[in-house]
mmCIF file of C-alpha atoms in Angstrom:
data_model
loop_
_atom_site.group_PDB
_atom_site.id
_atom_site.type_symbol
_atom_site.label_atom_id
_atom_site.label_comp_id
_atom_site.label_asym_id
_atom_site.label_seq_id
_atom_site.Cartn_x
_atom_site.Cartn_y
_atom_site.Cartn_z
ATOM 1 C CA UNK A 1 -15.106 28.235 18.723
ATOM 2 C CA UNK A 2 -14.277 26.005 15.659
ATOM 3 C CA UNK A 3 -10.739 25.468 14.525
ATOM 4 C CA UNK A 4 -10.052 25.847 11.270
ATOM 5 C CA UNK A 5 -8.372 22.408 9.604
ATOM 6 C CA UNK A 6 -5.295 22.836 6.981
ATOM 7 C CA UNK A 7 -5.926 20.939 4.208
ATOM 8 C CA UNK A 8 -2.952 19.976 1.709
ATOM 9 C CA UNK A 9 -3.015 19.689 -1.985
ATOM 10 C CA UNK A 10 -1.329 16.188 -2.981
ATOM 11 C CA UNK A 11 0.065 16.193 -5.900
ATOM 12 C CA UNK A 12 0.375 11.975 -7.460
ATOM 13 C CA UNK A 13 1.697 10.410 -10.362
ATOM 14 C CA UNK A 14 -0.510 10.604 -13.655
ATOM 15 C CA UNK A 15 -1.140 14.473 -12.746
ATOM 16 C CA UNK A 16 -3.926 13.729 -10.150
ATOM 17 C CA UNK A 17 -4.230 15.892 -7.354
ATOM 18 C CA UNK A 18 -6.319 15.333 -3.956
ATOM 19 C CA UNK A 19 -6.959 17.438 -1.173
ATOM 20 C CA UNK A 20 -5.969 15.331 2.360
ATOM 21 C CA UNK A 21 -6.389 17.578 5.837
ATOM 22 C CA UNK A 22 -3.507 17.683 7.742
ATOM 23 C CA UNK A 23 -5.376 15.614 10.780
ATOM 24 C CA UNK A 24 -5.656 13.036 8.321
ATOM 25 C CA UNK A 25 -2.077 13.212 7.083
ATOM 26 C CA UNK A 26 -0.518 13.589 10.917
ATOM 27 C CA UNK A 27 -1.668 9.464 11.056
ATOM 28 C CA UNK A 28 0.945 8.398 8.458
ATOM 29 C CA UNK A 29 4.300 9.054 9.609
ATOM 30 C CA UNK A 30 6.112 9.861 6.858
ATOM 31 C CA UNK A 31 3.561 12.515 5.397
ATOM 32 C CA UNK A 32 3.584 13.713 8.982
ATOM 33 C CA UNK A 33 7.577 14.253 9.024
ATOM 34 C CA UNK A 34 7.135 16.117 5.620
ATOM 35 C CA UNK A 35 4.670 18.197 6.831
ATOM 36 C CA UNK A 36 6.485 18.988 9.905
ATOM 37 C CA UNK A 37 9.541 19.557 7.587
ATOM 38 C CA UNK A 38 7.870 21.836 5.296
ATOM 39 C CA UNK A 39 6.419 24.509 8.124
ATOM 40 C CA UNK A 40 10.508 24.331 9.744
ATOM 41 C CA UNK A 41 11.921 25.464 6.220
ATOM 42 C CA UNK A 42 11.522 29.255 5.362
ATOM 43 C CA UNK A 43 13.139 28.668 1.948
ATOM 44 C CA UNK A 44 9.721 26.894 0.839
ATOM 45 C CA UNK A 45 6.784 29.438 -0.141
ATOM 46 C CA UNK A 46 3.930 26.871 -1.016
ATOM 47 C CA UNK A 47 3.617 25.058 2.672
ATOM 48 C CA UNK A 48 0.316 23.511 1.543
ATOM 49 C CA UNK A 49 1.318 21.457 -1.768
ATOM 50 C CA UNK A 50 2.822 18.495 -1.338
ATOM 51 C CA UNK A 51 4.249 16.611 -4.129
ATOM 52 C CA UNK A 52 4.490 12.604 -3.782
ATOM 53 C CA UNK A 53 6.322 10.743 -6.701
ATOM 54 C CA UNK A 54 5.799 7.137 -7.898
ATOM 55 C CA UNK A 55 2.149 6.765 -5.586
ATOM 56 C CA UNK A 56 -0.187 5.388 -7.731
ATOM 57 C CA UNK A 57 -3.460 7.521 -7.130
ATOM 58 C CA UNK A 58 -5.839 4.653 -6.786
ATOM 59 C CA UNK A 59 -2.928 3.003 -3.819
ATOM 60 C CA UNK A 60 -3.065 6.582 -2.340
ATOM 61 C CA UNK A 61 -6.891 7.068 -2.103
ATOM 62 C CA UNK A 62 -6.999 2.882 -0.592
ATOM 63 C CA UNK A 63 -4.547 4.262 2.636
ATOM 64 C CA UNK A 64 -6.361 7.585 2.736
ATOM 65 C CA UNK A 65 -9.847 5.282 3.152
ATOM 66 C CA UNK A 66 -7.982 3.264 5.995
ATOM 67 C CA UNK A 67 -6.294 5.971 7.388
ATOM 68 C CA UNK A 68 -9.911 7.949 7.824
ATOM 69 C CA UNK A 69 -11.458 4.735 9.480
ATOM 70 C CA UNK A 70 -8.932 4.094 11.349
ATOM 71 C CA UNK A 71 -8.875 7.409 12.944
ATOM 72 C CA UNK A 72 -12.525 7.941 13.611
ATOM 73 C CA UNK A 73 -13.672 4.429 15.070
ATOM 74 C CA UNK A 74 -13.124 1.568 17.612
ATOM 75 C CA UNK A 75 -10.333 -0.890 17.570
ATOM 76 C CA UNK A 76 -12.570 -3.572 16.797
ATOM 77 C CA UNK A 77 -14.233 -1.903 14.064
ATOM 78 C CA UNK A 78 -11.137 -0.718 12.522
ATOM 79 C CA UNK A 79 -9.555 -4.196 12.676
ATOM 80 C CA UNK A 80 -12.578 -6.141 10.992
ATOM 81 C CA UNK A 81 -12.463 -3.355 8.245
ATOM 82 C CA UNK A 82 -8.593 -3.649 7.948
ATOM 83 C CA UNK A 83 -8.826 -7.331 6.789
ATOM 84 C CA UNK A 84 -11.896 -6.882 4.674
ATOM 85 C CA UNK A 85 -10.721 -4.060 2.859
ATOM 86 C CA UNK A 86 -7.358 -5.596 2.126
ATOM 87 C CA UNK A 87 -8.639 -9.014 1.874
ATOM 88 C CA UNK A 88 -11.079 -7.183 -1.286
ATOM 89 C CA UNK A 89 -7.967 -6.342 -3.237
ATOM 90 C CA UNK A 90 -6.294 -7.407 -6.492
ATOM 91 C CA UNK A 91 -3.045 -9.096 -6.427
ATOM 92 C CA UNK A 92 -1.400 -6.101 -8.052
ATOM 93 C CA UNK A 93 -3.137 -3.040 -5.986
ATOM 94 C CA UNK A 94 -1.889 -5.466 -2.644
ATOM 95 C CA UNK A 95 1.098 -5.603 -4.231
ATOM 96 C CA UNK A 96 1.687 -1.626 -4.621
ATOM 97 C CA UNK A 97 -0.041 -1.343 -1.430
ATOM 98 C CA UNK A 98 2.599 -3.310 0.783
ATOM 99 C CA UNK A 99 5.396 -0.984 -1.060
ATOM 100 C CA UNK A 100 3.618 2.051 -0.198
ATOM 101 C CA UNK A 101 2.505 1.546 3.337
ATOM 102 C CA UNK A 102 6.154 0.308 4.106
ATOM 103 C CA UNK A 103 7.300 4.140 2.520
ATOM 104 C CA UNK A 104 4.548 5.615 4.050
ATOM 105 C CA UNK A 105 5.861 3.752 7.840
ATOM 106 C CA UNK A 106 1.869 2.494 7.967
ATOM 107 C CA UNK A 107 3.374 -1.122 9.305
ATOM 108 C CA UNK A 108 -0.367 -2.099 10.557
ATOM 109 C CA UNK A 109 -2.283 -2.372 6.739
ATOM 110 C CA UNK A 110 2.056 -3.032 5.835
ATOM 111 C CA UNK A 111 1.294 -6.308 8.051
ATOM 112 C CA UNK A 112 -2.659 -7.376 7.011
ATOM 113 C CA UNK A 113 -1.234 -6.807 3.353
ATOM 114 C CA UNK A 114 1.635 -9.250 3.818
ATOM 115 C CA UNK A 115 -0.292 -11.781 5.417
ATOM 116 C CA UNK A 116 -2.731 -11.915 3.003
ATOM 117 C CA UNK A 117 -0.086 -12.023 -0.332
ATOM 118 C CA UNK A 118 1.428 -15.037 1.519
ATOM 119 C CA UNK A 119 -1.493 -16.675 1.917
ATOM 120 C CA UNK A 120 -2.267 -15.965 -1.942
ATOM 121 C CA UNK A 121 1.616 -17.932 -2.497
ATOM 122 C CA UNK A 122 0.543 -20.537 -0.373
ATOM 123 C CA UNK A 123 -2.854 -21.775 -1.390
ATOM 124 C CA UNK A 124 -2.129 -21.513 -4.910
ATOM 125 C CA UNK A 125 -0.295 -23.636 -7.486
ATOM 126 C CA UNK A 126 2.657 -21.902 -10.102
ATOM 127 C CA UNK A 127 -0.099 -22.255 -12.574
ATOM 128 C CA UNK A 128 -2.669 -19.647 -10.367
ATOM 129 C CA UNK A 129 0.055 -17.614 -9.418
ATOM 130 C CA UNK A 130 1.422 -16.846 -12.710
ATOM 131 C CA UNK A 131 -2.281 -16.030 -13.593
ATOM 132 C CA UNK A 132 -2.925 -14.064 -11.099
ATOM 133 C CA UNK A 133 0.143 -11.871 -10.773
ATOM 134 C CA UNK A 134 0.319 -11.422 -14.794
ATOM 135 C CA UNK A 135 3.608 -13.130 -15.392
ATOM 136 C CA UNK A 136 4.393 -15.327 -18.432
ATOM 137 C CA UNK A 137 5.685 -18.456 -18.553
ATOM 138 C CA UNK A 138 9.263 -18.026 -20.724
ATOM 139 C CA UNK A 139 10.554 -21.230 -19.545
ATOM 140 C CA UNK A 140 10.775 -24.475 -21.783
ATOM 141 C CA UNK A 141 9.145 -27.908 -21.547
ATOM 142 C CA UNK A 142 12.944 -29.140 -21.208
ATOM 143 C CA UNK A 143 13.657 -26.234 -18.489
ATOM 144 C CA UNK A 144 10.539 -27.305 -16.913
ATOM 145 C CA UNK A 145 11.502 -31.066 -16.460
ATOM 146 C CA UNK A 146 14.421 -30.081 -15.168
ATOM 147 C CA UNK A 147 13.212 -28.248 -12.249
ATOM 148 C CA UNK A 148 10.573 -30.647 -11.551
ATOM 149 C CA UNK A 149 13.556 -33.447 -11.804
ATOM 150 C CA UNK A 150 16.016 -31.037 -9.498
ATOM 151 C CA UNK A 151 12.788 -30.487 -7.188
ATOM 152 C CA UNK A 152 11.958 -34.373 -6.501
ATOM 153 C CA UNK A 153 11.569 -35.664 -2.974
ATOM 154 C CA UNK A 154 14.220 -37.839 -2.923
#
């Protein structure tokens, strides 16, 4: 006898849409108390649409991939391809990640994600960071020498 699996239409920023099964979706906790939610309230007619705002598609698809792993293989598998994965990501999608997997109450990746941005803070100089993380510079030479002066080991 085969069961037949609910899938849910996820609705993401950008007007992208994704189909996620609800076996999938039961291993995040938050889309699990939404889907738990929905079937409770009569007053909702669509019970399979499911509409998630400011979740960058790409972000989504990244805890989907983990979730899927995660769900289907051995601890020791899933933990070697935990680090990899996250350890392959930009500074900005690890940055939207650790936002998103906090939300989403996924405090395992939440962790590997951390871990790794600190170690991108720590083994980098202002100069890398800047460049890596996009952000400009607006301070002068003269604001510069001060903090360097105000920063001195003394």
């Amino acid at each position: 006898m085969t069961t037949l699996t609910l899938n849910y239409k996820i609705l993401l920023d950008n007007n992208c849409a994704t189909s996620v099964s609800e076996e999938i979706l039961s291993n995040i906790p938050y889309m699990n108390t939404i889907t738990e939610n929905i079937k409770k309230d009569n007053t909702i007619l669509d019970k399979t649409t499911l509409y998630l705002v400011d979740v960058n598609p790409s972000t989504f698809t990244q805890i989907i991939t983990l979730v899927k792993y995660n769900a289907f293989n051995s601890n020791n598998e899933c933990q070697i391809f935990n680090e990899t994965f996250i350890k392959n990501m930009d500074e900005c999608a690890l940055t939207d990640f650790i936002l998103i997997t906090h939300r989403f109450g996924l405090e395992k990746f939440k962790q590997i994600a951390s871990l790794r941005f600190i170690n991108v803070l720590r083994n980098n100089s202002i100069e890398d960071i800047r460049k890596e993380f996009k952000i400009k510079n607006n301070l002068s030479p003269e604001d510069t020498q001060n903090i360097a002066f105000d920063n001195e080991w003394r």
